[in-house]
Amino acid sequence: MAYEPNGDKLGLLPFPLSFEAAAPLNDVSSLRLDYSSHAAGEDLLAQPCEVALEYLADGDWVEPPGGRFLRIKRGSDVTDQAGKRSYICPGYAWAFKKAVLYPTGTLVDGKRQFNAVPVGAVLRTLIDEAKVRGALEGMTAGFSSSIDSNNQEWAAKLTLALEPGVDLLTLLLNLSDQGVIDWRMRGRMLEVFNEGTVMARDRSAGPALVDLRLGRDVDQAPDDATLEDLSTAILIAGENGFTHEIANDPAAAPWGRWETYQQQGGVSDPGTAAALGQAALSRASGERVQITRAVVFDAARWLPWADYTPGDMVLAPGDGGRMEPLRIRQITLSRAGDGKLSGNLVLNDRFLEDDIKLARKSAGILAGGVSSGGSGATPAPDSSGRVPAAPPGLIVEPDAYLDAGGYARGIAVVTWGPVIADVNGVALDVDGYEVYARPNAEGELWYLVAQTASGDVSASVSSLNVDSEYAFKVRAVGNDGTKGVFSAPVAVLIPNDGTPPPVPSAPTLTTRLGVIHAAWDGLGVGGAPMPIDFERVRVWMQDPLAPGAAEVGYLTAAGVVVIPDQPYGQAREVWLTAIDRSGNESAATPSGVIATVPLVDTDLIGDIIDGAEHIIDGTIPGDAKITAGTITGRLIQALEIKADHIQANAIEADKIKAGAIQAAHIAANAIEADKIAANAITAVKIAADAITGKTITGGIVRSGATGQRFVLDSSTLDLRFYPAGNTNYSRFYAVDGLYPGETTTFITSGTNQSSSARAELQVAAGLVRLGIRQPSTSTRKGGGLDVAEGYAQFGYSTGSQSSDTYIYLNNTGRFFIRGRVWDSNVADPYDAFQAGSWSIGGDTTPNWAVYYYINSSSSMAGNMGPVVTLRDGFSGGADAFFNTMLPVAWAITASTNLGFQINLARGSSFACYFWAHRH
């Protein structure tokens, strides 16, 4: 869609030869557009204009964030008979390069000073002053000095000095790079948010899940990985020959120790060097993967902007195709000459997002100037003061780092505005500044923690106690050594380390001698080394049939935990979590399931062998420990072996002569359940067809405890089928009472990977229902078919009646269709009919023709039969309407599979609606 510069809509650009649009997170969008000089709409591009990209959602055309572009660069070749013209159009935010900071007001060292103000106040200063000068005429700001575009108070305050001439775009990019704000354009409106809020939605789980799946939403998934930046040791070089080394275990790297070097001016204490070195080493601790995913639209469930936007966290195939949470960094859409729309996504995994945060942390330690607002602590009472004047705009940003032993320590970055006068307002040059701190308690002594030169208005203070409050203040020192007035103190809470260790690699489970062994290789997922503050890995176990996790051991390094005293053949689920010295715990590893295996036949356990160690007295059979033939009948006194001298189960089937024990020899009810050892009667002990017409009592029948099996539960009339390797079972069950007086049978599948859908077949006396539903409820969500005694229905349910689509038939001989028809730009050539609408611009020329062309990708496979109506958009008053508004003569004069033609008797402004069926 074309617009006048900062003005109204000009009209549609319906026939681009091709285009490519890119929408990155926190950056300027871009559009490359190729258009024929012979196509309708080219005249709109012949002059400077704005171009808007729109998508169709719920029947309305919507311009997405970052979808407005400036037509400022064009190119063509006069020898090209096709008349192709190319346009390079940056996003509207590019215009912010043309609004700069003027040197108004008081300058300090030639710079414009902002002292402890919300970030919105700095941005509105540039915008409001530019508008007064006549710049940024069409742009509006969707935020104020005190609240962001989501009506939330600004989280960050700034103390910084800006050079005159800095433009608004540079400031936006710098603030977003430092993690202070997120921003985007919506049309000509600039929206700015607190970082990590509106533009960082988590759609990788929960009810708002967006899962981009291979073969449905994604058809290409290239990964580019590199180890070029890998390092296991870094040497920080600071001021006056100061150096400090931070190192990881070199065994975690393929080629052992790899070193790197980083020079940081202004760093002179081990705490600050440790914080910087650990951040740099974390960014270089492993392989880095660039993830690009090509998206398709024909079968996709989720579509750009309609379902996800830059900054959202979605569930998508990551490195190696594993589904994992990934953040969208850029959306790119393109349409080539064949009219087919395609696109790709640039995605960041959690490691790369962590790298970005670490880089911002390092920049903040070095440069200061940003504060999250502290902890709201109130400084303890204090009073002192001398000339020069007090430094303005004191802010303190606290953080945590790890010392050489892996224990959390605190660091505070203190920033203030420069002092340019004494307490009486007379201009004054200062020699430097002194930073003081103390525990935030009344009566505690202040102590000097940092000194800076006159041009340095930021200092880092390290090796502070975490989870403790500290107060800070600063004063200037005059050229003659006179101490100035202290600033008002600022108190903050030094946070503890809040970063959990990596998820450990999954445990390796084995069983031997009746115990379970859980082995861990000492690394995190993907071979990542454990950090310096790693404390231990916790080993968890539960019965999967009776969940209730319990810690059964731990490891402080690679090794094995032995889990004894587990019953034979009973499944046990085992997993790991990692915990650090600050108590932060990682997410759990994927669990493994295992069951102990007995050393001997289970018929002997409990009757002959007690556990795995002891033999029960009197249970050694003669042929095992007594030489064959040594005990004969003459050695046994007559009647000496009595019933009470024979150990239960001592006489087995192979010791009794066939046919010797007959029914008449066994007293009625003599063999009771407690006389038969557990598991003594197995399948091989029961003759074929021995159980006929009998009843098996008991609640549950299982074919196995683990692995591939079925479970029949008579209490719920439920037959569950478990595949090998997981517990995502399918069911065959029946319920009573769903319909009066009858039993209803159900067959359900397992859930999909994201637990968002389950297939179900319901069979009742008067209804057969097949469809997709939500796993936890019976609510339909997806395609469905009802075949009932009184009606039939086929369609698709989204869970919302307003967007359901289906055809309904009943015994009246009538039917109806609910839902909406595809607009022509998304129709298929073999659709039975297509429908749509478009606008016809005003024209005073009589006898003019209007052509409508369907996109080449959806042109009908046969000639169309169009049904068209026009609505005149005449906007005159009532008198003009009755006096001059005559019916407009028009007719359909031609049609092909590509479109149709309408001839009008005179021009006006029309809306055209059509329905066309395929011959």
GROMACS .gro file of N, CA and C in nm, residues 632-714:
model
  249
  632THR      N    1   1.904  -9.344   5.043
  632THR     CA    2   1.811  -9.438   4.981
  632THR      C    3   1.699  -9.469   5.079
  633GLY      N    4   1.603  -9.539   5.029
  633GLY     CA    5   1.488  -9.568   5.114
  633GLY      C    6   1.524  -9.641   5.241
  634ARG      N    7   1.622  -9.735   5.239
  634ARG     CA    8   1.656  -9.811   5.358
  634ARG      C    9   1.720  -9.725   5.465
  635LEU      N   10   1.772  -9.606   5.428
  635LEU     CA   11   1.834  -9.517   5.525
  635LEU      C   12   1.732  -9.429   5.597
  636ILE      N   13   1.609  -9.429   5.547
  636ILE     CA   14   1.506  -9.343   5.607
  636ILE      C   15   1.409  -9.434   5.682
  637GLN      N   16   1.392  -9.404   5.809
  637GLN     CA   17   1.303  -9.484   5.891
  637GLN      C   18   1.160  -9.468   5.842
  638ALA      N   19   1.090  -9.578   5.846
  638ALA     CA   20   0.952  -9.576   5.800
  638ALA      C   21   0.871  -9.471   5.876
  639LEU      N   22   0.792  -9.400   5.804
  639LEU     CA   23   0.704  -9.295   5.858
  639LEU      C   24   0.779  -9.181   5.926
  640GLU      N   25   0.913  -9.177   5.906
  640GLU     CA   26   0.991  -9.073   5.974
  640GLU      C   27   0.971  -8.936   5.907
  641ILE      N   28   0.949  -8.936   5.775
  641ILE     CA   29   0.927  -8.807   5.706
  641ILE      C   30   0.778  -8.775   5.713
  642LYS      N   31   0.747  -8.680   5.795
  642LYS     CA   32   0.608  -8.638   5.814
  642LYS      C   33   0.583  -8.504   5.745
  643ALA      N   34   0.459  -8.471   5.736
  643ALA     CA   35   0.422  -8.349   5.663
  643ALA      C   36   0.489  -8.225   5.722
  644ASP      N   37   0.497  -8.220   5.857
  644ASP     CA   38   0.555  -8.099   5.916
  644ASP      C   39   0.707  -8.094   5.907
  645HIS      N   40   0.769  -8.209   5.857
  645HIS     CA   41   0.914  -8.209   5.837
  645HIS      C   42   0.954  -8.166   5.696
  646ILE      N   43   0.857  -8.146   5.613
  646ILE     CA   44   0.886  -8.107   5.473
  646ILE      C   45   0.866  -7.956   5.459
  647GLN      N   46   0.974  -7.891   5.419
  647GLN     CA   47   0.969  -7.744   5.400
  647GLN      C   48   0.873  -7.709   5.286
  648ALA      N   49   0.797  -7.607   5.309
  648ALA     CA   50   0.707  -7.562   5.203
  648ALA      C   51   0.783  -7.542   5.073
  649ASN      N   52   0.726  -7.592   4.964
  649ASN     CA   53   0.784  -7.579   4.829
  649ASN      C   54   0.909  -7.663   4.808
  650ALA      N   55   0.945  -7.748   4.908
  650ALA     CA   56   1.066  -7.829   4.893
  650ALA      C   57   1.045  -7.939   4.790
  651ILE      N   58   0.922  -7.990   4.782
  651ILE     CA   59   0.893  -8.094   4.684
  651ILE      C   60   0.838  -8.026   4.559
  652GLU      N   61   0.914  -8.035   4.450
  652GLU     CA   62   0.875  -7.970   4.325
  652GLU      C   63   0.821  -8.074   4.228
  653ALA      N   64   0.770  -8.027   4.119
  653ALA     CA   65   0.701  -8.115   4.025
  653ALA      C   66   0.791  -8.225   3.972
  654ASP      N   67   0.920  -8.195   3.948
  654ASP     CA   68   1.010  -8.298   3.890
  654ASP      C   69   1.052  -8.402   3.993
  655LYS      N   70   1.014  -8.385   4.120
  655LYS     CA   71   1.046  -8.485   4.223
  655LYS      C   72   0.930  -8.582   4.249
  656ILE      N   73   0.818  -8.558   4.186
  656ILE     CA   74   0.698  -8.640   4.208
  656ILE      C   75   0.671  -8.722   4.083
  657LYS      N   76   0.652  -8.847   4.098
  657LYS     CA   77   0.626  -8.937   3.986
  657LYS      C   78   0.496  -8.898   3.918
  658ALA      N   79   0.502  -8.899   3.787
  658ALA     CA   80   0.384  -8.860   3.711
  658ALA      C   81   0.266  -8.947   3.751
  659GLY      N   82   0.154  -8.886   3.782
  659GLY     CA   83   0.031  -8.956   3.817
  659GLY      C   84   0.024  -8.999   3.960
  660ALA      N   85   0.132  -8.975   4.039
  660ALA     CA   86   0.132  -9.023   4.177
  660ALA      C   87   0.032  -8.947   4.263
  661ILE      N   88   0.020  -8.817   4.240
  661ILE     CA   89  -0.076  -8.738   4.318
  661ILE      C   90  -0.201  -8.723   4.235
  662GLN      N   91  -0.307  -8.776   4.287
  662GLN     CA   92  -0.434  -8.770   4.217
  662GLN      C   93  -0.532  -8.687   4.299
  663ALA      N   94  -0.640  -8.652   4.235
  663ALA     CA   95  -0.737  -8.564   4.301
  663ALA      C   96  -0.783  -8.620   4.435
  664ALA      N   97  -0.794  -8.755   4.443
  664ALA     CA   98  -0.842  -8.815   4.568
  664ALA      C   99  -0.741  -8.799   4.681
  665HIS      N  100  -0.615  -8.775   4.649
  665HIS     CA  101  -0.511  -8.759   4.751
  665HIS      C  102  -0.508  -8.619   4.812
  666ILE      N  103  -0.578  -8.523   4.751
  666ILE     CA  104  -0.573  -8.384   4.798
  666ILE      C  105  -0.707  -8.351   4.863
  667ALA      N  106  -0.699  -8.312   4.988
  667ALA     CA  107  -0.821  -8.278   5.059
  667ALA      C  108  -0.884  -8.153   4.999
  668ALA      N  109  -1.013  -8.146   5.008
  668ALA     CA  110  -1.084  -8.028   4.956
  668ALA      C  111  -1.031  -7.902   5.024
  669ASN      N  112  -1.004  -7.801   4.940
  669ASN     CA  113  -0.954  -7.669   4.987
  669ASN      C  114  -0.821  -7.678   5.059
  670ALA      N  115  -0.747  -7.789   5.037
  670ALA     CA  116  -0.619  -7.804   5.107
  670ALA      C  117  -0.514  -7.706   5.054
  671ILE      N  118  -0.520  -7.678   4.925
  671ILE     CA  119  -0.422  -7.583   4.868
  671ILE      C  120  -0.486  -7.445   4.867
  672GLU      N  121  -0.434  -7.357   4.952
  672GLU     CA  122  -0.487  -7.221   4.963
  672GLU      C  123  -0.388  -7.122   4.903
  673ALA      N  124  -0.434  -7.000   4.888
  673ALA     CA  125  -0.351  -6.899   4.821
  673ALA      C  126  -0.221  -6.874   4.895
  674ASP      N  127  -0.224  -6.880   5.031
  674ASP     CA  128  -0.101  -6.850   5.105
  674ASP      C  129  -0.003  -6.966   5.104
  675LYS      N  130  -0.044  -7.083   5.046
  675LYS     CA  131   0.048  -7.196   5.034
  675LYS      C  132   0.127  -7.194   4.904
  676ILE      N  133   0.093  -7.100   4.817
  676ILE     CA  134   0.162  -7.090   4.687
  676ILE      C  135   0.253  -6.969   4.691
  677ALA      N  136   0.381  -6.992   4.665
  677ALA     CA  137   0.478  -6.881   4.669
  677ALA      C  138   0.446  -6.779   4.561
  678ALA      N  139   0.480  -6.655   4.591
  678ALA     CA  140   0.460  -6.549   4.493
  678ALA      C  141   0.533  -6.582   4.364
  679ASN      N  142   0.465  -6.564   4.252
  679ASN     CA  143   0.522  -6.588   4.118
  679ASN      C  144   0.556  -6.736   4.093
  680ALA      N  145   0.509  -6.827   4.182
  680ALA     CA  146   0.543  -6.968   4.163
  680ALA      C  147   0.470  -7.028   4.044
  681ILE      N  148   0.349  -6.980   4.021
  681ILE     CA  149   0.274  -7.030   3.905
  681ILE      C  150   0.298  -6.935   3.790
  682THR      N  151   0.372  -6.979   3.690
  682THR     CA  152   0.403  -6.898   3.572
  682THR      C  153   0.333  -6.959   3.453
  683ALA      N  154   0.349  -6.893   3.337
  683ALA     CA  155   0.279  -6.939   3.217
  683ALA      C  156   0.314  -7.082   3.182
  684VAL      N  157   0.443  -7.122   3.202
  684VAL     CA  158   0.484  -7.257   3.164
  684VAL      C  159   0.427  -7.364   3.257
  685LYS      N  160   0.375  -7.321   3.373
  685LYS     CA  161   0.317  -7.416   3.468
  685LYS      C  162   0.170  -7.444   3.440
  686ILE      N  163   0.110  -7.367   3.348
  686ILE     CA  164  -0.032  -7.381   3.321
  686ILE      C  165  -0.049  -7.446   3.185
  687ALA      N  166  -0.122  -7.552   3.179
  687ALA     CA  167  -0.143  -7.623   3.053
  687ALA      C  168  -0.229  -7.540   2.959
  688ALA      N  169  -0.207  -7.563   2.831
  688ALA     CA  170  -0.288  -7.494   2.731
  688ALA      C  171  -0.435  -7.524   2.753
  689ASP      N  172  -0.522  -7.425   2.742
  689ASP     CA  173  -0.667  -7.437   2.758
  689ASP      C  174  -0.706  -7.477   2.900
  690ALA      N  175  -0.612  -7.463   2.997
  690ALA     CA  176  -0.645  -7.502   3.134
  690ALA      C  177  -0.745  -7.408   3.196
  691ILE      N  178  -0.739  -7.280   3.158
  691ILE     CA  179  -0.834  -7.182   3.214
  691ILE      C  180  -0.943  -7.162   3.111
  692THR      N  181  -1.058  -7.216   3.137
  692THR     CA  182  -1.170  -7.202   3.043
  692THR      C  183  -1.294  -7.165   3.122
  693GLY      N  184  -1.358  -7.060   3.073
  693GLY     CA  185  -1.483  -7.019   3.136
  693GLY      C  186  -1.467  -6.977   3.279
  694LYS      N  187  -1.349  -6.934   3.319
  694LYS     CA  188  -1.325  -6.896   3.458
  694LYS      C  189  -1.310  -6.745   3.468
  695THR      N  190  -1.309  -6.694   3.590
  695THR     CA  191  -1.298  -6.551   3.616
  695THR      C  192  -1.165  -6.522   3.684
  696ILE      N  193  -1.092  -6.421   3.631
  696ILE     CA  194  -0.969  -6.375   3.695
  696ILE      C  195  -1.003  -6.249   3.772
  697THR      N  196  -0.984  -6.253   3.903
  697THR     CA  197  -1.017  -6.138   3.986
  697THR      C  198  -0.892  -6.053   4.008
  698GLY      N  199  -0.915  -5.926   4.044
  698GLY     CA  200  -0.804  -5.834   4.066
  698GLY      C  201  -0.823  -5.708   3.983
  699GLY      N  202  -0.763  -5.596   4.026
  699GLY     CA  203  -0.787  -5.467   3.963
  699GLY      C  204  -0.716  -5.445   3.832
  700ILE      N  205  -0.588  -5.488   3.821
  700ILE     CA  206  -0.505  -5.450   3.706
  700ILE      C  207  -0.434  -5.573   3.653
  701VAL      N  208  -0.433  -5.587   3.521
  701VAL     CA  209  -0.355  -5.691   3.453
  701VAL      C  210  -0.255  -5.620   3.365
  702ARG      N  211  -0.123  -5.652   3.381
  702ARG     CA  212  -0.017  -5.587   3.303
  702ARG      C  213   0.065  -5.692   3.231
  703SER      N  214   0.110  -5.659   3.109
  703SER     CA  215   0.199  -5.751   3.038
  703SER      C  216   0.345  -5.728   3.077
  704GLY      N  217   0.374  -5.619   3.146
  704GLY     CA  218   0.509  -5.591   3.189
  704GLY      C  219   0.511  -5.466   3.275
  705ALA      N  220   0.621  -5.446   3.352
  705ALA     CA  221   0.632  -5.329   3.439
  705ALA      C  222   0.692  -5.210   3.367
  706THR      N  223   0.777  -5.234   3.268
  706THR     CA  224   0.842  -5.127   3.195
  706THR      C  225   0.843  -5.163   3.048
  707GLY      N  226   0.890  -5.066   2.967
  707GLY     CA  227   0.906  -5.091   2.824
  707GLY      C  228   0.772  -5.108   2.754
  708GLN      N  229   0.774  -5.175   2.641
  708GLN     CA  230   0.652  -5.197   2.563
  708GLN      C  231   0.559  -5.290   2.639
  709ARG      N  232   0.433  -5.244   2.662
  709ARG     CA  233   0.342  -5.323   2.745
  709ARG      C  234   0.200  -5.271   2.728
  710PHE      N  235   0.105  -5.351   2.780
  710PHE     CA  236  -0.031  -5.301   2.793
  710PHE      C  237  -0.073  -5.316   2.939
  711VAL      N  238  -0.167  -5.231   2.980
  711VAL     CA  239  -0.220  -5.233   3.116
  711VAL      C  240  -0.372  -5.232   3.105
  712LEU      N  241  -0.436  -5.334   3.162
  712LEU     CA  242  -0.582  -5.345   3.162
  712LEU      C  243  -0.631  -5.319   3.304
  713ASP      N  244  -0.712  -5.216   3.320
  713ASP     CA  245  -0.763  -5.174   3.450
  713ASP      C  246  -0.914  -5.194   3.452
  714SER      N  247  -0.958  -5.292   3.530
  714SER     CA  248  -1.101  -5.323   3.531
  714SER      C  249  -1.182  -5.216   3.603
   0.00000   0.00000   0.00000
